[in-house]
Coordinates of C-alpha atoms and ligand atoms in Angstrom, one line a residue:
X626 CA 28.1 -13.8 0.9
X627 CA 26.3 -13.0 4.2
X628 CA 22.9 -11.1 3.9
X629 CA 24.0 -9.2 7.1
X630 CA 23.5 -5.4 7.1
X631 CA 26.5 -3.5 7.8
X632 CA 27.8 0.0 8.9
X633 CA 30.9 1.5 8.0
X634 CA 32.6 4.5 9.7
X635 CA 36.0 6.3 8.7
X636 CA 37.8 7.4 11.2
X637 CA 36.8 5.2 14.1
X638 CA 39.7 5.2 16.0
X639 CA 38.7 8.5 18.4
X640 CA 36.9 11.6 18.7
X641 CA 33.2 11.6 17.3
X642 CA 34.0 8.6 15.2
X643 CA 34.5 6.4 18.0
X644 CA 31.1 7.4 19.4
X645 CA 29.5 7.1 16.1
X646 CA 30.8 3.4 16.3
X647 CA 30.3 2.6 20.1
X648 CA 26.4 4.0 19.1
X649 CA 26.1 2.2 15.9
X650 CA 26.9 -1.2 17.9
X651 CA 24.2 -0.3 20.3
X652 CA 21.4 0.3 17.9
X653 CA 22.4 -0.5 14.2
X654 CA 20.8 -4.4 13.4
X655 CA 24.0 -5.6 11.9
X656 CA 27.7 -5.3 11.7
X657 CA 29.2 -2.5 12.6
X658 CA 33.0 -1.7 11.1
X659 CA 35.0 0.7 12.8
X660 CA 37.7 1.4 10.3
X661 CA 41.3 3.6 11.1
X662 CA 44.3 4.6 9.0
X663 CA 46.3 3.0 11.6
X664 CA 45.5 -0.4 12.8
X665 CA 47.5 -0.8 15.9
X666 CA 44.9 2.5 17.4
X667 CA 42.0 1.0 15.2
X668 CA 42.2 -1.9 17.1
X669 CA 43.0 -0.7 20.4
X670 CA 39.8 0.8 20.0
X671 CA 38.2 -2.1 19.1
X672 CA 39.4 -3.9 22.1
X673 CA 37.9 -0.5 24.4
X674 CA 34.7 -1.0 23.3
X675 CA 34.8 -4.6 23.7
X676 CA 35.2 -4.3 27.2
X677 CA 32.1 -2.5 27.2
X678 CA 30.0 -5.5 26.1
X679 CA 30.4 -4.2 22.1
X680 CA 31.3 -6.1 19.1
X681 CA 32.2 -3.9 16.0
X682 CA 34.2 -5.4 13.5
X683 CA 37.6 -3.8 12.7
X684 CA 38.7 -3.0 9.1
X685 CA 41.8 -0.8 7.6
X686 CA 40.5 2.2 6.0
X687 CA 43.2 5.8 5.2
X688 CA 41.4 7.8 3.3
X689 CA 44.3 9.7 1.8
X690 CA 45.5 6.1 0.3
X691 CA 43.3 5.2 -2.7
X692 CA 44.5 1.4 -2.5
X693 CA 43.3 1.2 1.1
X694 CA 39.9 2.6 -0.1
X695 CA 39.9 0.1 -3.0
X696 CA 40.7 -3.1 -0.7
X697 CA 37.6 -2.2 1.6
X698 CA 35.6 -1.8 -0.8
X699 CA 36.5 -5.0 -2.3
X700 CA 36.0 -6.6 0.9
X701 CA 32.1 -5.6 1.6
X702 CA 31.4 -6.6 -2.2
X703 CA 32.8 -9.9 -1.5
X704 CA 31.6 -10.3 2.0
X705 CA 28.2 -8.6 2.3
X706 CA 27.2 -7.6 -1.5
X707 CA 27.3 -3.7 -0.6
X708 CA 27.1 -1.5 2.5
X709 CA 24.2 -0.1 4.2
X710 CA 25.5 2.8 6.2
X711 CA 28.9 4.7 5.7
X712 CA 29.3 7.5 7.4
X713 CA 32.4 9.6 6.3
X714 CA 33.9 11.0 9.1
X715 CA 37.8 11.0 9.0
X716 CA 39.0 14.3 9.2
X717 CA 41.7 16.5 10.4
X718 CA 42.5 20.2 11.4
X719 CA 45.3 22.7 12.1
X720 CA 45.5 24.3 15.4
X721 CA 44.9 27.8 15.2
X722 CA 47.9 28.5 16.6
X723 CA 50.2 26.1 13.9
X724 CA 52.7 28.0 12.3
X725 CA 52.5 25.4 9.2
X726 CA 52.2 28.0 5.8
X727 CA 48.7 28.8 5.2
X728 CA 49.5 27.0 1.5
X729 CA 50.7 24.0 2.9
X730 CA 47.6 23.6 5.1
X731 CA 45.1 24.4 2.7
X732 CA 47.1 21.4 0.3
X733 CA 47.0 19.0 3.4
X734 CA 43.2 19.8 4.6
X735 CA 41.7 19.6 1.3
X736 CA 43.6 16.1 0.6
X737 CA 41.9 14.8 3.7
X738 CA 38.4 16.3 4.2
X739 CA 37.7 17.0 0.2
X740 CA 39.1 14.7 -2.0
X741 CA 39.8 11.8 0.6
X742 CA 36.1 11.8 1.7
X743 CA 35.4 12.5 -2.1
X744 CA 37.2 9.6 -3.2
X745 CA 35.9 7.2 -0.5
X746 CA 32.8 8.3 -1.9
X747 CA 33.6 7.3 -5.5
X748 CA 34.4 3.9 -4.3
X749 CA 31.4 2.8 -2.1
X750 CA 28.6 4.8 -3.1
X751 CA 28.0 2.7 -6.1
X752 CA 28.0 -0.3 -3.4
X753 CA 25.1 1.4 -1.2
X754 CA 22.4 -1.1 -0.8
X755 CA 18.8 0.1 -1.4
X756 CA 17.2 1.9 1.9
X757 CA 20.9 2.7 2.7
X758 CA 22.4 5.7 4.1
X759 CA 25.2 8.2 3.9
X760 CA 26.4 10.8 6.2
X761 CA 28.8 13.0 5.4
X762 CA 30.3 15.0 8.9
X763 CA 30.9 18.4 7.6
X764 CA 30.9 21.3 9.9
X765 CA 29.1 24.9 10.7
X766 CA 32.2 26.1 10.0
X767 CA 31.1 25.6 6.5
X768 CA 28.3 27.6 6.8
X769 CA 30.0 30.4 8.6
X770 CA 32.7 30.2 5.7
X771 CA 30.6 30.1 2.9
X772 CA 29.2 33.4 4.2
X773 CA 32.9 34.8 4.2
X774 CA 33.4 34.0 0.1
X775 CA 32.9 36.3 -2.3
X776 CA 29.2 36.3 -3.9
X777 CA 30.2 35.0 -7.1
X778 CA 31.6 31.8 -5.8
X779 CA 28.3 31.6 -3.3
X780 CA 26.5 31.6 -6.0
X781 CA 28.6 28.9 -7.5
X782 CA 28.4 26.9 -4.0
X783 CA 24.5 27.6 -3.3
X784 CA 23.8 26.5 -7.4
X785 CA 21.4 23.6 -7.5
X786 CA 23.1 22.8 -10.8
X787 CA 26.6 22.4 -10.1
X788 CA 28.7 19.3 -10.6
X789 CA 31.1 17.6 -9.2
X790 CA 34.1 17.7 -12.0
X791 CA 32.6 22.1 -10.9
X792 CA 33.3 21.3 -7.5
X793 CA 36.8 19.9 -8.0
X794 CA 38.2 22.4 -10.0
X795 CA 36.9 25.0 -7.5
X796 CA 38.2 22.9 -4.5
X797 CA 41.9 22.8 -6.8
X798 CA 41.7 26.3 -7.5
X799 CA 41.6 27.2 -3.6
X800 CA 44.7 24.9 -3.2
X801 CA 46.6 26.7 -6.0
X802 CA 45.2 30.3 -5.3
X803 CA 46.7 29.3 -1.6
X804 CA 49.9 28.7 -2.7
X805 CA 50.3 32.0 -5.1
X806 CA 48.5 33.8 -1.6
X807 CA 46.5 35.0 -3.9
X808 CA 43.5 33.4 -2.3
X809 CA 41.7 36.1 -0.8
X810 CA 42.1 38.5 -3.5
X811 CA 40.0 35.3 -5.7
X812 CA 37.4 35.8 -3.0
X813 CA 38.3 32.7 -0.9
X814 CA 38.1 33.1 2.8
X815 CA 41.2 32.7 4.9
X816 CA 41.0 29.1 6.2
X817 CA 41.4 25.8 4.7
X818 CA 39.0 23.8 6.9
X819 CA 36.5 26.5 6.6
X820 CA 36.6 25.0 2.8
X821 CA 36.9 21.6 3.0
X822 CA 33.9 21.8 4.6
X823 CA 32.1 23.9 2.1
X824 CA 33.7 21.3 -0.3
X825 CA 32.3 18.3 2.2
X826 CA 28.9 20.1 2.4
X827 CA 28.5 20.9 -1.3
X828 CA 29.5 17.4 -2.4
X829 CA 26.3 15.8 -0.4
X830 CA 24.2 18.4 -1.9
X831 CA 25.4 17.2 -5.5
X832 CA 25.5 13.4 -4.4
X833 CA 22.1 13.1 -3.3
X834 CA 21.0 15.3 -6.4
X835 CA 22.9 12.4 -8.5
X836 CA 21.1 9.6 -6.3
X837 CA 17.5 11.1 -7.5
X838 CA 18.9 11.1 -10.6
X839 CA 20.1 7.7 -11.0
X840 CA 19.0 5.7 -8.2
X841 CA 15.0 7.1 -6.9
X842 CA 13.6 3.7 -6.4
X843 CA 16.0 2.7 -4.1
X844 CA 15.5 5.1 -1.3
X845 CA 18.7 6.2 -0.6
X846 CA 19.1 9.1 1.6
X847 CA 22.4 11.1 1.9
X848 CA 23.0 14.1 3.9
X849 CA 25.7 16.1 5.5
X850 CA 25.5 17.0 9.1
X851 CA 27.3 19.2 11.7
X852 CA 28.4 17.5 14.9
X853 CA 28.5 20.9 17.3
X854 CA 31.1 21.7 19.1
X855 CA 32.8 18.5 20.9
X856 CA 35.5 17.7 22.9
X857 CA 38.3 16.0 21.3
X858 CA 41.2 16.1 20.0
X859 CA 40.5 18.4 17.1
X860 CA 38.3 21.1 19.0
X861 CA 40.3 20.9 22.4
X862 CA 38.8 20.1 26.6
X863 CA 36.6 23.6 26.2
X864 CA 33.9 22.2 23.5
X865 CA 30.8 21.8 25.7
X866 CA 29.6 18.4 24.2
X867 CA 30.8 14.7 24.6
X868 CA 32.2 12.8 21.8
X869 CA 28.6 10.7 22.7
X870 CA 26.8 14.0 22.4
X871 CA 28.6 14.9 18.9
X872 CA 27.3 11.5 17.7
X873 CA 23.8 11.8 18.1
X874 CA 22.9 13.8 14.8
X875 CA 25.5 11.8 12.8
X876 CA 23.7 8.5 14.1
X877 CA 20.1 10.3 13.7
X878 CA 21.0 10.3 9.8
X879 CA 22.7 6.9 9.9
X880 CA 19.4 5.3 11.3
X881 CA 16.6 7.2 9.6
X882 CA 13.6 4.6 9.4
X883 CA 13.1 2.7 6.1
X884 CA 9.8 4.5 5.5
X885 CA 11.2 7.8 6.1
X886 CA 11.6 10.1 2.3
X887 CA 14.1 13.1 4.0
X888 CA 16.4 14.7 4.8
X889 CA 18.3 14.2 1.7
X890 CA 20.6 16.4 0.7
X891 CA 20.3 18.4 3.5
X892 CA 22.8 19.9 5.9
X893 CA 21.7 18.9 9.5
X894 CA 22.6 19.4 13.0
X895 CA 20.9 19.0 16.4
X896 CA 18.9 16.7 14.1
X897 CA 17.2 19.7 12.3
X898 CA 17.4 20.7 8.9
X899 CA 19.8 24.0 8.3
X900 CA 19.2 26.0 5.1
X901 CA 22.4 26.5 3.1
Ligands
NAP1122 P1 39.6 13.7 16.0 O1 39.4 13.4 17.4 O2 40.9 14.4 15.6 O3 39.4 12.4 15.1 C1 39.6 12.4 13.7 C2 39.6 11.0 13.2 O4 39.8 11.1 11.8 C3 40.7 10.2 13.8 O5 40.3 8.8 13.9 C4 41.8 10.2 12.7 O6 42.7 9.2 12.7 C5 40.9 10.2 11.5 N1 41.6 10.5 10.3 C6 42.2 11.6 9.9 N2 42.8 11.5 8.7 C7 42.5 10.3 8.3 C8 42.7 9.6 7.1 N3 43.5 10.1 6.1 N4 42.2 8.3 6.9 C9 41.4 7.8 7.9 N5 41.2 8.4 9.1 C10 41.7 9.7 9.3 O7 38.5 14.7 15.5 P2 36.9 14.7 15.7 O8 36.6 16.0 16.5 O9 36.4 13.4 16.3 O10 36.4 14.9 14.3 C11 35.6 14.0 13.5 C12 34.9 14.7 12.4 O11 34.0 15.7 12.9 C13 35.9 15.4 11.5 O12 35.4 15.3 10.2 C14 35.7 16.9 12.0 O13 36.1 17.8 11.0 C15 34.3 16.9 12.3 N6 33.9 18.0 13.2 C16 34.4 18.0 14.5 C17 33.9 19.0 15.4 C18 34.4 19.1 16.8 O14 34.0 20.1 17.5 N7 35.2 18.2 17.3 C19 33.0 20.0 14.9 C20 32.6 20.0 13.6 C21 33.0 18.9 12.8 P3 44.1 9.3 13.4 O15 43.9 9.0 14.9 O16 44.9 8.2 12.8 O17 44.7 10.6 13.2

């Protein structure tokens, strides 16, 4: 088993992921894996930042595909005991202007964003390695959406007590309310990534809530974090940052010193703490 330290990002393939990576090769001491639903672009990737100098490592990872998630995990137990870093950024988005039924893009965005990023979760947080770290790429988009829900579920989203089996039902119950369009009348707002996110964001509130819980000696920290606005192929040529740019708070969280006792479950972004 090598005694290497190693960095995992979902998603790797383009957009912010792809920076996250080319960054994490630059300044993580270890091995870096740039991961992709779709090996052909994961390693096309690979090979772009080779050309650069880099050396990440390349490794199959869909996030909607529970097997896929269950062979990587079984690879870093076998080959490096447990993962330092994971950062769970694989996500996806309708255009605004897709004509795609509200219900069946509320069914598709949750599967990716919530319970894909959920489940990948499940699977390697147990394998986090003392002083390790988690970031979760959320959006602001959460925060603006939360503010658009009904007080009774903010109260349910802003609870310090809520669990994750609470979570899940609530993140269902948006899928199913979508589907009857009864969704806003059950005080949901009216867009699906809008709550994945405040599913994404809530989740690292209740995971690093768990990891003081269960795990305070060994210094875990686990936060989820905002990008900004970048350009890619989700947020379109007008965003004002660079996929580098949008990678800088991500990477921030990924490399937070071993001495260092926060942010944890905190939402960040410009590297600065954001209340909830
Ligand atoms: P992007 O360019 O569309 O890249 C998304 C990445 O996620 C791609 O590599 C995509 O792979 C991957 N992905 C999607 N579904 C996946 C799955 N089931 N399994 C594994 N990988 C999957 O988008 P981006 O702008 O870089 O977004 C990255 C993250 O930042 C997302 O979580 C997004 O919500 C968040 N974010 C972005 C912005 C922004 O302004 N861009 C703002 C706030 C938050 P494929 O190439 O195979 O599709």
């Amino acid at each position: 088993m090598s005694s290497t330290p190693v960095a995992v990002v979902t998603g790797g393939n383009k957009g912010i992921g792809f920076a996250i990576v080319r960054a994490l090769c630059k300044q993580f001491q270890g091995d870096v894996y740039l991961t992709a639903r779709d090996p052909g672009n994961g390693q096309a990737a690979v090979a772009k930042l080779q050309e650069e100098g880099l050396h990440p490592f390349f490794h199959q990872l869909d996030i909607d595909d529970m097997q896929s998630i269950r062979t990587l995990r079984d690879f870093l137990k076998e080959k490096y005991g447990g993962v330092n870093v994971l950062v769970n950024n694989a996500g996806i988005a309708f255009k605004v202007l897709d004509t795609t039924p509200f219900a069946v893009q509320a069914e598709v965005t949750l599967k990716t964003n919530f319970f894909g990023t959920r489940n990948v979760c499940t699977e390697l947080l147990p394998l986090v390695k003392p002083y390790g770290k988690v970031v979760n790429v959320s959006s602001f988009v959460s925060i603006s959406s939360l503010a658009k829900c009904s007080k009774e579920l903010q109260q349910k989203f802003c609870s310090d007590t809520i669990t994750e089996e609470e979570l899940v039902k609530l993140m269902t119950k948006f899928v199913e309310d979508a589907k009857k369009n009864t969704h806003e009348k059950e005080g949901w707002p009216n867009t699906a990534y809008g709550v994945s996110k405040i599913g994404v964001t809530v989740l690292s509130r209740i995971q690093a809530r768990m990891i003081n819980e269960k795990r305070k000696s060994d210094h875990i920290l686990l936060n989820a974090c905002c990008p900004g606005w970048v350009r890619t192929d989700m947020a379109g040529p007008k965003a004002p940052k660079s996929p580098d740019e949008g990678a800088q708070t991500p990477v921030y969280l990924a490399l937070l010193p071993a001495d260092s006792d926060g942010p944890h479950g905190q939402f960040v972004s410009d590297k600065t703490v954001r209340t909830w």
